[in-house]
PDB file of C-alpha atoms in Angstrom:
ATOM      1  CA  MET A 438      32.115 120.118 186.074  1.00 49.00           C
ATOM      2  CA  ASN A 439      29.335 122.277 185.367  1.00 46.00           C
ATOM      3  CA  ASP A 440      25.568 121.073 183.982  1.00 47.00           C
ATOM      4  CA  VAL A 441      24.952 121.567 180.492  1.00 45.00           C
ATOM      5  CA  ALA A 442      21.845 121.746 178.810  1.00 45.00           C
ATOM      6  CA  ALA A 443      19.804 119.046 177.632  1.00 44.00           C
ATOM      7  CA  GLY A 444      20.455 117.675 174.068  1.00 54.00           C
ATOM      8  CA  THR A 445      23.799 118.781 174.051  1.00 80.00           C
ATOM      9  CA  LYS A 446      26.609 116.095 172.731  1.00 86.00           C
ATOM     10  CA  LYS A 447      27.822 114.020 174.942  1.00 90.00           C
ATOM     11  CA  LEU A 448      31.575 112.864 175.620  1.00 92.00           C
ATOM     12  CA  SER A 449      32.507 109.333 176.965  1.00 92.00           C
ATOM     13  CA  LEU A 450      35.843 108.677 178.913  1.00 94.00           C
ATOM     14  CA  LEU A 451      36.496 105.042 178.699  1.00 93.00           C
ATOM     15  CA  VAL A 452      38.740 104.101 181.800  1.00 92.00           C
ATOM     16  CA  PRO A 453      40.031 100.686 182.273  1.00 92.00           C
ATOM     17  CA  MET A 454      41.073 100.022 185.906  1.00 90.00           C
ATOM     18  CA  TYR A 455      43.102  96.975 187.502  1.00 89.00           C
ATOM     19  CA  ASN A 456      44.399  97.675 191.034  1.00 88.00           C
ATOM     20  CA  GLU A 457      44.102 101.339 190.676  1.00 88.00           C
ATOM     21  CA  SER A 458      42.803 102.473 194.122  1.00 86.00           C
ATOM     22  CA  SER A 459      46.325 104.736 194.751  1.00 86.00           C
ATOM     23  CA  VAL A 460      45.492 106.827 191.754  1.00 88.00           C
ATOM     24  CA  ILE A 461      41.775 107.101 191.451  1.00 89.00           C
ATOM     25  CA  PRO A 462      41.549 110.223 193.829  1.00 90.00           C
ATOM     26  CA  ILE A 463      44.337 112.127 191.893  1.00 90.00           C
ATOM     27  CA  PHE A 464      42.879 110.789 188.485  1.00 90.00           C
ATOM     28  CA  PHE A 465      39.182 112.188 189.117  1.00 91.00           C
ATOM     29  CA  GLU A 466      40.615 115.446 190.664  1.00 90.00           C
ATOM     30  CA  THR A 467      42.705 116.093 187.645  1.00 90.00           C
ATOM     31  CA  VAL A 468      39.870 115.393 185.064  1.00 90.00           C
ATOM     32  CA  PHE A 469      37.159 117.347 186.831  1.00 90.00           C
ATOM     33  CA  ASN A 470      39.195 120.533 186.942  1.00 89.00           C
ATOM     34  CA  VAL A 471      40.184 119.901 183.378  1.00 89.00           C
ATOM     35  CA  LEU A 472      36.787 119.277 182.042  1.00 88.00           C
ATOM     36  CA  GLU A 473      34.992 122.073 184.652  1.00 84.00           C
ATOM     37  CA  ASN A 474      33.649 124.535 182.090  1.00 82.00           C
ATOM     38  CA  ILE A 475      33.415 122.149 178.820  1.00 85.00           C
ATOM     39  CA  ALA A 476      30.476 122.751 176.683  1.00 84.00           C
ATOM     40  CA  TYR A 477      29.287 119.175 176.598  1.00 88.00           C
ATOM     41  CA  ASP A 478      27.958 116.394 178.661  1.00 89.00           C
ATOM     42  CA  VAL A 479      30.368 113.962 180.024  1.00 90.00           C
ATOM     43  CA  GLU A 480      30.378 110.407 181.483  1.00 92.00           C
ATOM     44  CA  PHE A 481      32.727 108.161 182.842  1.00 93.00           C
ATOM     45  CA  VAL A 482      32.653 104.509 181.906  1.00 93.00           C
ATOM     46  CA  CYS A 483      34.850 102.911 184.461  1.00 93.00           C
ATOM     47  CA  VAL A 484      35.631  99.012 183.823  1.00 94.00           C
ATOM     48  CA  ASN A 485      36.498  97.469 187.215  1.00 93.00           C
ATOM     49  CA  ASP A 486      39.076  94.561 185.408  1.00 89.00           C
ATOM     50  CA  GLY A 487      38.444  92.169 188.436  1.00 87.00           C
ATOM     51  CA  SER A 488      40.675  94.284 190.821  1.00 89.00           C
ATOM     52  CA  ARG A 489      42.335  92.771 194.093  1.00 89.00           C
ATOM     53  CA  ASP A 490      42.459  95.832 195.970  1.00 88.00           C
ATOM     54  CA  ASN A 491      40.101  98.445 196.984  1.00 89.00           C
ATOM     55  CA  THR A 492      39.409 100.148 193.421  1.00 90.00           C
ATOM     56  CA  LEU A 493      35.559  99.074 193.400  1.00 91.00           C
ATOM     57  CA  GLU A 494      34.757 100.351 196.598  1.00 91.00           C
ATOM     58  CA  LEU A 495      36.510 103.329 195.647  1.00 92.00           C
ATOM     59  CA  LEU A 496      34.641 103.724 192.265  1.00 93.00           C
ATOM     60  CA  LYS A 497      31.321 103.261 194.367  1.00 91.00           C
ATOM     61  CA  GLU A 498      32.119 106.376 196.620  1.00 90.00           C
ATOM     62  CA  TYR A 499      32.897 108.602 193.613  1.00 91.00           C
ATOM     63  CA  SER A 500      29.806 107.200 191.551  1.00 89.00           C
ATOM     64  CA  ALA A 501      27.747 107.846 194.698  1.00 90.00           C
ATOM     65  CA  LYS A 502      28.422 111.428 194.652  1.00 90.00           C
ATOM     66  CA  ASP A 503      28.384 112.118 190.876  1.00 88.00           C
ATOM     67  CA  SER A 504      25.727 109.962 188.670  1.00 89.00           C
ATOM     68  CA  ARG A 505      28.257 110.502 185.693  1.00 90.00           C
ATOM     69  CA  ILE A 506      30.713 108.181 186.897  1.00 91.00           C
ATOM     70  CA  LYS A 507      29.359 104.875 185.795  1.00 93.00           C
ATOM     71  CA  ILE A 508      30.964 101.471 186.553  1.00 92.00           C
ATOM     72  CA  VAL A 509      30.936  98.361 184.773  1.00 93.00           C
ATOM     73  CA  SER A 510      32.686  95.584 187.171  1.00 92.00           C
ATOM     74  CA  PHE A 511      33.631  92.019 185.855  1.00 93.00           C
ATOM     75  CA  SER A 512      33.256  88.543 187.737  1.00 91.00           C
ATOM     76  CA  ARG A 513      37.314  88.536 187.298  1.00 91.00           C
ATOM     77  CA  ASN A 514      40.236  89.966 185.718  1.00 89.00           C
ATOM     78  CA  PHE A 515      39.756  89.413 181.816  1.00 88.00           C
ATOM     79  CA  GLY A 516      42.740  91.624 180.629  1.00 84.00           C
ATOM     80  CA  LYS A 517      42.852  95.419 179.120  1.00 86.00           C
ATOM     81  CA  GLU A 518      41.571  94.507 175.755  1.00 87.00           C
ATOM     82  CA  PRO A 519      38.108  93.061 177.006  1.00 89.00           C
ATOM     83  CA  ALA A 520      37.944  95.799 179.558  1.00 91.00           C
ATOM     84  CA  MET A 521      38.200  98.334 176.468  1.00 90.00           C
ATOM     85  CA  THR A 522      35.642  96.509 174.505  1.00 91.00           C
ATOM     86  CA  ALA A 523      33.205  96.358 177.627  1.00 92.00           C
ATOM     87  CA  ALA A 524      33.951 100.327 177.996  1.00 92.00           C
ATOM     88  CA  LEU A 525      33.006 100.678 173.950  1.00 92.00           C
ATOM     89  CA  ASP A 526      29.760  98.627 174.930  1.00 90.00           C
ATOM     90  CA  PHE A 527      28.618 100.300 177.446  1.00 92.00           C
ATOM     91  CA  ALA A 528      29.368 104.270 176.340  1.00 91.00           C
ATOM     92  CA  THR A 529      26.717 106.399 175.158  1.00 89.00           C
ATOM     93  CA  GLY A 530      28.712 109.159 174.082  1.00 90.00           C
ATOM     94  CA  ASP A 531      29.096 111.026 170.535  1.00 91.00           C
ATOM     95  CA  ALA A 532      32.585 110.812 171.042  1.00 92.00           C
ATOM     96  CA  LEU A 533      34.614 108.682 173.057  1.00 94.00           C
ATOM     97  CA  ILE A 534      37.920 108.782 174.666  1.00 93.00           C
ATOM     98  CA  PRO A 535      39.937 105.829 176.050  1.00 92.00           C
ATOM     99  CA  ILE A 536      42.322 107.091 178.925  1.00 90.00           C
ATOM    100  CA  ASP A 537      44.487 105.321 181.575  1.00 88.00           C
ATOM    101  CA  ALA A 538      43.665 106.304 185.011  1.00 86.00           C
ATOM    102  CA  ASP A 539      47.386 106.863 185.842  1.00 84.00           C
ATOM    103  CA  LEU A 540      47.364 110.003 183.950  1.00 84.00           C
ATOM    104  CA  GLN A 541      50.063 109.093 181.507  1.00 82.00           C
ATOM    105  CA  ASP A 542      47.511 110.248 179.272  1.00 83.00           C
ATOM    106  CA  PRO A 543      47.455 113.823 179.967  1.00 87.00           C
ATOM    107  CA  PRO A 544      43.653 114.921 180.408  1.00 88.00           C
ATOM    108  CA  GLU A 545      44.673 118.636 179.229  1.00 88.00           C
ATOM    109  CA  LEU A 546      44.748 117.182 175.696  1.00 88.00           C
ATOM    110  CA  ILE A 547      41.220 116.686 175.571  1.00 90.00           C
ATOM    111  CA  HIS A 548      40.466 119.972 174.779  1.00 91.00           C
ATOM    112  CA  GLU A 549      42.687 119.855 171.823  1.00 89.00           C
ATOM    113  CA  MET A 550      41.181 116.718 170.560  1.00 90.00           C
ATOM    114  CA  ILE A 551      37.312 117.666 170.756  1.00 92.00           C
ATOM    115  CA  ALA A 552      38.535 121.063 168.616  1.00 91.00           C
ATOM    116  CA  LYS A 553      39.949 118.877 166.015  1.00 91.00           C
ATOM    117  CA  TRP A 554      36.487 116.689 166.377  1.00 91.00           C
ATOM    118  CA  GLU A 555      34.651 120.088 165.757  1.00 90.00           C
ATOM    119  CA  GLU A 556      36.548 120.458 162.785  1.00 90.00           C
ATOM    120  CA  GLY A 557      35.250 117.597 161.346  1.00 89.00           C
ATOM    121  CA  TYR A 558      37.847 114.656 161.942  1.00 91.00           C
ATOM    122  CA  ASP A 559      36.657 111.429 163.325  1.00 91.00           C
ATOM    123  CA  VAL A 560      39.465 110.167 164.939  1.00 89.00           C
ATOM    124  CA  VAL A 561      41.963 112.333 166.684  1.00 91.00           C
ATOM    125  CA  TYR A 562      45.402 110.346 167.643  1.00 88.00           C
ATOM    126  CA  ALA A 563      47.096 111.567 170.816  1.00 86.00           C
ATOM    127  CA  LYS A 564      50.987 110.835 169.735  1.00 84.00           C
ATOM    128  CA  ARG A 565      53.620 110.980 172.016  1.00 82.00           C
ATOM    129  CA  SER A 566      56.404 113.209 170.445  1.00 73.00           C
ATOM    130  CA  SER A 567      59.287 111.275 172.479  1.00 66.00           C
ATOM    131  CA  ARG A 568      59.563 108.159 174.661  1.00 59.00           C
ATOM    132  CA  GLU A 569      61.999 109.696 177.033  1.00 63.00           C
ATOM    133  CA  THR A 570      60.263 108.019 179.866  1.00 58.00           C
ATOM    134  CA  ASP A 571      60.880 104.740 178.532  1.00 59.00           C
ATOM    135  CA  GLY A 572      64.048 102.557 178.505  1.00 60.00           C
ATOM    136  CA  VAL A 573      66.560 102.113 175.868  1.00 63.00           C
ATOM    137  CA  LEU A 574      64.899  98.634 175.167  1.00 64.00           C
ATOM    138  CA  LYS A 575      61.661  99.559 175.234  1.00 63.00           C
ATOM    139  CA  ARG A 576      62.230 102.716 172.785  1.00 62.00           C
ATOM    140  CA  ASN A 577      63.701 100.369 170.261  1.00 64.00           C
ATOM    141  CA  THR A 578      61.310  97.595 170.517  1.00 67.00           C
ATOM    142  CA  ALA A 579      58.540  99.523 170.108  1.00 66.00           C
ATOM    143  CA  ARG A 580      60.167 101.289 166.898  1.00 67.00           C
ATOM    144  CA  TRP A 581      60.914  97.899 165.433  1.00 71.00           C
ATOM    145  CA  PHE A 582      57.122  96.747 166.300  1.00 66.00           C
ATOM    146  CA  TYR A 583      55.692  99.669 164.414  1.00 65.00           C
ATOM    147  CA  SER A 584      57.756  99.204 161.487  1.00 69.00           C
ATOM    148  CA  LEU A 585      57.207  95.496 161.152  1.00 67.00           C
ATOM    149  CA  PHE A 586      53.552  95.657 161.884  1.00 66.00           C
ATOM    150  CA  ASN A 587      52.986  98.295 159.136  1.00 63.00           C
ATOM    151  CA  ARG A 588      55.189  96.433 156.551  1.00 70.00           C
ATOM    152  CA  MET A 589      53.159  93.068 157.272  1.00 67.00           C
ATOM    153  CA  SER A 590      49.696  93.970 157.756  1.00 68.00           C
ATOM    154  CA  ASP A 591      47.249  95.975 155.526  1.00 68.00           C
ATOM    155  CA  THR A 592      46.021  97.998 158.621  1.00 71.00           C
ATOM    156  CA  ASP A 593      48.582 100.879 159.589  1.00 73.00           C
ATOM    157  CA  ILE A 594      48.702 101.841 162.904  1.00 71.00           C
ATOM    158  CA  PRO A 595      50.424 105.109 163.751  1.00 75.00           C
ATOM    159  CA  ALA A 596      53.780 104.912 165.746  1.00 74.00           C
ATOM    160  CA  ASN A 597      54.034 105.818 169.335  1.00 77.00           C
ATOM    161  CA  VAL A 598      50.124 106.119 169.503  1.00 80.00           C
ATOM    162  CA  GLY A 599      48.304 104.335 172.451  1.00 80.00           C
ATOM    163  CA  ASP A 600      44.952 103.622 173.059  1.00 83.00           C
ATOM    164  CA  TYR A 601      44.341 107.338 173.983  1.00 87.00           C
ATOM    165  CA  ARG A 602      42.610 108.927 171.057  1.00 88.00           C
ATOM    166  CA  LEU A 603      39.246 110.714 170.317  1.00 92.00           C
ATOM    167  CA  MET A 604      36.723 108.683 168.107  1.00 91.00           C
ATOM    168  CA  ASP A 605      33.422 109.901 166.791  1.00 92.00           C
ATOM    169  CA  ARG A 606      30.162 107.596 167.526  1.00 92.00           C
ATOM    170  CA  LYS A 607      30.344 106.192 163.617  1.00 90.00           C
ATOM    171  CA  VAL A 608      34.038 104.927 164.096  1.00 91.00           C
ATOM    172  CA  VAL A 609      32.596 103.112 167.594  1.00 91.00           C
ATOM    173  CA  ASP A 610      29.654 101.795 165.732  1.00 92.00           C
ATOM    174  CA  VAL A 611      31.934  99.885 163.257  1.00 92.00           C
ATOM    175  CA  ILE A 612      34.620  98.897 165.748  1.00 89.00           C
ATOM    176  CA  ARG A 613      31.587  97.343 167.900  1.00 90.00           C
ATOM    177  CA  GLN A 614      30.503  95.237 165.033  1.00 88.00           C
ATOM    178  CA  LEU A 615      33.853  93.253 164.913  1.00 85.00           C
ATOM    179  CA  PRO A 616      33.772  89.929 166.508  1.00 81.00           C
ATOM    180  CA  GLU A 617      37.101  88.191 167.005  1.00 81.00           C
ATOM    181  CA  LYS A 618      37.810  87.223 170.645  1.00 79.00           C
ATOM    182  CA  ASP A 619      41.746  87.653 170.474  1.00 77.00           C
ATOM    183  CA  ARG A 620      41.654  91.426 170.397  1.00 80.00           C
ATOM    184  CA  PHE A 621      44.338  94.168 169.578  1.00 78.00           C
ATOM    185  CA  MET A 622      42.596  97.321 170.266  1.00 80.00           C
ATOM    186  CA  LYS A 623      45.318  99.054 168.575  1.00 79.00           C
ATOM    187  CA  GLY A 624      44.777  97.572 165.047  1.00 78.00           C
ATOM    188  CA  LEU A 625      40.819  97.576 165.835  1.00 84.00           C
ATOM    189  CA  PHE A 626      40.649 101.333 166.584  1.00 83.00           C
ATOM    190  CA  CYS A 627      42.439 101.921 163.217  1.00 82.00           C
ATOM    191  CA  TRP A 628      40.837  99.077 161.065  1.00 81.00           C
ATOM    192  CA  PRO A 629      37.527 101.253 160.098  1.00 84.00           C
ATOM    193  CA  GLY A 630      39.312 104.195 158.555  1.00 80.00           C
ATOM    194  CA  PHE A 631      37.692 107.746 158.312  1.00 86.00           C
ATOM    195  CA  LYS A 632      39.212 110.935 158.464  1.00 87.00           C
ATOM    196  CA  ASP A 633      41.733 111.347 161.263  1.00 86.00           C
ATOM    197  CA  THR A 634      44.344 113.764 162.305  1.00 89.00           C
ATOM    198  CA  THR A 635      47.062 113.726 165.296  1.00 85.00           C
ATOM    199  CA  VAL A 636      47.786 116.136 168.324  1.00 86.00           C
ATOM    200  CA  GLU A 637      51.408 115.516 170.115  1.00 83.00           C
ATOM    201  CA  PHE A 638      52.033 115.262 173.759  1.00 81.00           C
ATOM    202  CA  LYS A 639      55.053 114.763 176.012  1.00 78.00           C
ATOM    203  CA  ARG A 640      53.968 111.433 178.033  1.00 70.00           C
ATOM    204  CA  PRO A 641      54.603 112.245 182.214  1.00 61.00           C
ATOM    205  CA  LEU A 642      55.435 109.183 184.541  1.00 58.00           C
ATOM    206  CA  ARG A 643      52.750 107.600 186.396  1.00 52.00           C
ATOM    207  CA  ALA A 644      51.243 109.606 188.906  1.00 49.00           C
ATOM    208  CA  GLU A 645      50.906 106.594 191.242  1.00 52.00           C
ATOM    209  CA  GLY A 646      51.335 102.845 191.246  1.00 49.00           C
ATOM    210  CA  GLU A 647      53.364 100.774 188.864  1.00 57.00           C
ATOM    211  CA  THR A 648      52.494  99.488 185.230  1.00 55.00           C
ATOM    212  CA  LYS A 649      50.722  96.137 184.764  1.00 54.00           C
ATOM    213  CA  PHE A 650      52.796  95.462 181.560  1.00 52.00           C
ATOM    214  CA  ASN A 651      56.196  93.968 181.677  1.00 54.00           C
ATOM    215  CA  MET A 652      58.509  92.951 178.866  1.00 58.00           C
ATOM    216  CA  TRP A 653      57.119  89.350 178.507  1.00 57.00           C
ATOM    217  CA  LYS A 654      53.489  90.736 178.325  1.00 62.00           C
ATOM    218  CA  LEU A 655      54.295  93.258 175.724  1.00 61.00           C
ATOM    219  CA  TRP A 656      56.203  90.657 173.769  1.00 61.00           C
ATOM    220  CA  ASN A 657      53.090  88.814 173.660  1.00 62.00           C
ATOM    221  CA  PHE A 658      50.848  91.508 173.008  1.00 60.00           C
ATOM    222  CA  ALA A 659      53.047  92.300 170.016  1.00 63.00           C
ATOM    223  CA  ILE A 660      53.055  88.655 168.710  1.00 64.00           C
ATOM    224  CA  SER A 661      49.028  88.821 169.035  1.00 65.00           C
ATOM    225  CA  GLY A 662      48.599  91.975 167.059  1.00 61.00           C
ATOM    226  CA  ILE A 663      50.682  90.739 164.514  1.00 63.00           C
ATOM    227  CA  ALA A 664      48.832  87.524 164.552  1.00 60.00           C
ATOM    228  CA  SER A 665      45.558  89.189 164.544  1.00 64.00           C
ATOM    229  CA  PHE A 666      46.015  91.471 161.503  1.00 60.00           C
ATOM    230  CA  SER A 667      48.330  89.526 159.074  1.00 63.00           C
ATOM    231  CA  THR A 668      48.953  86.084 157.610  1.00 62.00           C
ATOM    232  CA  MET A 669      52.337  87.157 156.294  1.00 68.00           C
ATOM    233  CA  PRO A 670      54.439  85.085 158.872  1.00 69.00           C
ATOM    234  CA  ILE A 671      53.027  81.830 157.263  1.00 68.00           C
ATOM    235  CA  ARG A 672      53.453  83.174 154.014  1.00 67.00           C
ATOM    236  CA  VAL A 673      57.219  83.523 154.950  1.00 70.00           C
ATOM    237  CA  GLY A 674      57.021  79.894 155.199  1.00 67.00           C
ATOM    238  CA  ILE A 675      56.318  79.209 151.569  1.00 67.00           C
ATOM    239  CA  TYR A 676      59.089  81.516 150.599  1.00 70.00           C
ATOM    240  CA  LEU A 677      61.521  79.939 152.897  1.00 70.00           C
ATOM    241  CA  GLY A 678      60.545  76.679 152.004  1.00 70.00           C
ATOM    242  CA  LEU A 679      60.966  77.627 148.187  1.00 68.00           C
ATOM    243  CA  LEU A 680      64.453  79.244 148.968  1.00 74.00           C
ATOM    244  CA  ILE A 681      65.861  76.173 150.599  1.00 71.00           C
ATOM    245  CA  SER A 682      64.496  73.984 148.331  1.00 67.00           C
ATOM    246  CA  ALA A 683      66.250  75.602 145.451  1.00 70.00           C
ATOM    247  CA  ALA A 684      69.443  76.073 147.151  1.00 72.00           C
ATOM    248  CA  SER A 685      69.304  72.355 148.189  1.00 69.00           C
ATOM    249  CA  PHE A 686      68.653  71.493 144.263  1.00 67.00           C
ATOM    250  CA  ILE A 687      71.915  73.837 143.369  1.00 73.00           C
ATOM    251  CA  TYR A 688      73.954  71.955 145.879  1.00 69.00           C
ATOM    252  CA  ALA A 689      72.620  68.520 144.679  1.00 66.00           C
ATOM    253  CA  LEU A 690      73.951  69.363 141.394  1.00 70.00           C
ATOM    254  CA  PHE A 691      77.279  70.356 142.654  1.00 71.00           C
ATOM    255  CA  ILE A 692      77.542  67.194 144.374  1.00 66.00           C
ATOM    256  CA  VAL A 693      76.725  65.057 141.652  1.00 65.00           C
ATOM    257  CA  SER A 694      79.090  66.856 139.430  1.00 73.00           C
ATOM    258  CA  LYS A 695      81.820  66.924 141.903  1.00 68.00           C
ATOM    259  CA  THR A 696      81.523  62.977 142.425  1.00 66.00           C
ATOM    260  CA  ILE A 697      81.425  62.456 138.382  1.00 68.00           C
ATOM    261  CA  LEU A 698      84.622  64.407 138.050  1.00 70.00           C
ATOM    262  CA  PHE A 699      86.718  63.838 141.159  1.00 67.00           C
ATOM    263  CA  GLY A 700      85.226  60.841 142.783  1.00 63.00           C
ATOM    264  CA  VAL A 701      83.238  60.332 146.295  1.00 60.00           C
ATOM    265  CA  ASP A 702      84.595  62.449 149.104  1.00 58.00           C
ATOM    266  CA  VAL A 703      84.722  61.154 153.000  1.00 56.00           C
ATOM    267  CA  PRO A 704      81.124  62.299 154.024  1.00 63.00           C
ATOM    268  CA  GLY A 705      81.160  65.132 156.601  1.00 62.00           C
ATOM    269  CA  TYR A 706      79.794  64.564 160.105  1.00 54.00           C
ATOM    270  CA  ALA A 707      79.762  68.376 161.046  1.00 56.00           C
ATOM    271  CA  SER A 708      78.132  69.531 157.612  1.00 64.00           C
ATOM    272  CA  ILE A 709      75.255  67.036 157.848  1.00 70.00           C
ATOM    273  CA  MET A 710      74.203  67.806 161.585  1.00 61.00           C
ATOM    274  CA  VAL A 711      74.584  71.681 160.660  1.00 64.00           C
ATOM    275  CA  VAL A 712      72.055  70.960 158.052  1.00 70.00           C
ATOM    276  CA  VAL A 713      69.966  68.881 159.785  1.00 72.00           C
ATOM    277  CA  LEU A 714      69.814  71.260 162.860  1.00 65.00           C
ATOM    278  CA  PHE A 715      69.182  74.270 160.705  1.00 72.00           C
ATOM    279  CA  LEU A 716      66.278  72.591 158.871  1.00 73.00           C
ATOM    280  CA  GLY A 717      65.046  71.176 162.003  1.00 72.00           C
ATOM    281  CA  GLY A 718      64.729  74.611 163.700  1.00 69.00           C
ATOM    282  CA  ILE A 719      62.737  76.098 160.547  1.00 73.00           C
ATOM    283  CA  GLN A 720      60.356  73.200 160.657  1.00 75.00           C
ATOM    284  CA  MET A 721      59.808  73.659 164.534  1.00 72.00           C
ATOM    285  CA  PHE A 722      59.388  77.725 164.382  1.00 73.00           C
ATOM    286  CA  PHE A 723      56.800  77.147 161.695  1.00 74.00           C
ATOM    287  CA  LEU A 724      55.204  74.479 163.255  1.00 76.00           C
ATOM    288  CA  GLY A 725      54.783  77.034 166.267  1.00 71.00           C
ATOM    289  CA  LEU A 726      53.695  79.752 164.183  1.00 72.00           C
ATOM    290  CA  MET A 727      50.685  77.483 162.562  1.00 75.00           C
ATOM    291  CA  GLY A 728      49.909  76.549 166.058  1.00 74.00           C
ATOM    292  CA  GLU A 729      49.503  80.174 166.921  1.00 70.00           C
ATOM    293  CA  TYR A 730      46.915  80.599 164.518  1.00 75.00           C
ATOM    294  CA  ILE A 731      45.173  77.568 165.078  1.00 78.00           C
ATOM    295  CA  GLY A 732      45.111  78.185 168.363  1.00 75.00           C
ATOM    296  CA  ARG A 733      43.145  81.560 167.425  1.00 73.00           C
ATOM    297  CA  ILE A 734      40.873  79.443 165.508  1.00 79.00           C
ATOM    298  CA  TYR A 735      40.019  77.606 168.365  1.00 75.00           C
ATOM    299  CA  LYS A 736      38.973  80.611 170.506  1.00 75.00           C
ATOM    300  CA  GLU A 737      36.767  81.865 167.509  1.00 77.00           C
ATOM    301  CA  VAL A 738      35.119  78.654 167.230  1.00 80.00           C
ATOM    302  CA  LYS A 739      34.373  78.246 170.962  1.00 78.00           C
ATOM    303  CA  ASN A 740      32.631  81.646 170.853  1.00 79.00           C
ATOM    304  CA  ARG A 741      32.793  82.304 174.351  1.00 81.00           C
ATOM    305  CA  PRO A 742      31.857  85.831 175.699  1.00 86.00           C
ATOM    306  CA  LEU A 743      34.839  88.376 176.008  1.00 86.00           C
ATOM    307  CA  TYR A 744      33.654  89.424 179.659  1.00 89.00           C
ATOM    308  CA  VAL A 745      31.372  88.612 182.256  1.00 91.00           C
ATOM    309  CA  VAL A 746      29.761  91.353 184.045  1.00 90.00           C
ATOM    310  CA  ALA A 747      29.333  90.935 187.875  1.00 91.00           C
ATOM    311  CA  GLU A 748      27.248  94.288 188.398  1.00 90.00           C
ATOM    312  CA  THR A 749      27.024  98.014 186.991  1.00 90.00           C
ATOM    313  CA  VAL A 750      26.265 101.408 188.597  1.00 87.00           C
ATOM    314  CA  ASN A 751      24.652 104.339 187.594  1.00 85.00           C
ATOM    315  CA  PHE A 752      23.168 103.010 184.157  1.00 82.00           C
ATOM    316  CA  ASP A 753      19.732 103.188 183.155  1.00 75.00           C
ATOM    317  CA  ALA A 754      17.555  99.935 183.227  1.00 55.00           C
TER     318      ALA A 754
END
């Protein structure tokens, strides 16, 4: 990348990494080529999320050759959301772009996002035009999740948009003020609002390596997102309880009337068991749901830091 004059705006690329040693050379080669003649100062804020391979060593090799590559290395693996939070905390750019190292977020889109930013948009979403690279199950569950989340939450998140987006500094400053410990970054990115637009792209396959997210992790991620931005699941318990109570009252009136008119029937074991098991299942479900919210309160009360930094490279004192 060419040097730019002092005083120009700065672009920060936020790159969380966990065991990404196989893709690091391809990532930097691709991004350097894309941003070779960009009219902005550029910094890479690479967060090593406790990688067990030689990700950190490779990052240090690249940062020694180019001071714009900055490293935040965690003491252990804290997860992608804390890693993204750390990148936001350490980045100094006027515009910030979270991007995956696996190149499924095509760097070529950066120029288009910057153009929208220069038009006056504060947030530029990168939206997948299709999910052909995903399996049928993942495509359907993703569609259901976005639909359910936006129905239950006051904060809408655009469908088929990941972390890849451009955010103006004023948007990031608001996000950094959000203190919650259980973080759903897709929701936090959208919570501040501001003027936004969308650019579309076709998501390619990973350049190297394998995804760190399996279906179980994605399921827990979805639950975390809904619980972080909506109390509707607990409120459903109230409505369901009222509905069952009303149905029970009507059924009781029916039984009393039938007994008065036709006498006492022989009690039905099967029907009693069905009702008991149904009500027991409903109670256990909502006890678990309440436990999910109480667990979040517990995390907030402990107030532990989101991450621990073991070392940094190429940051000013």
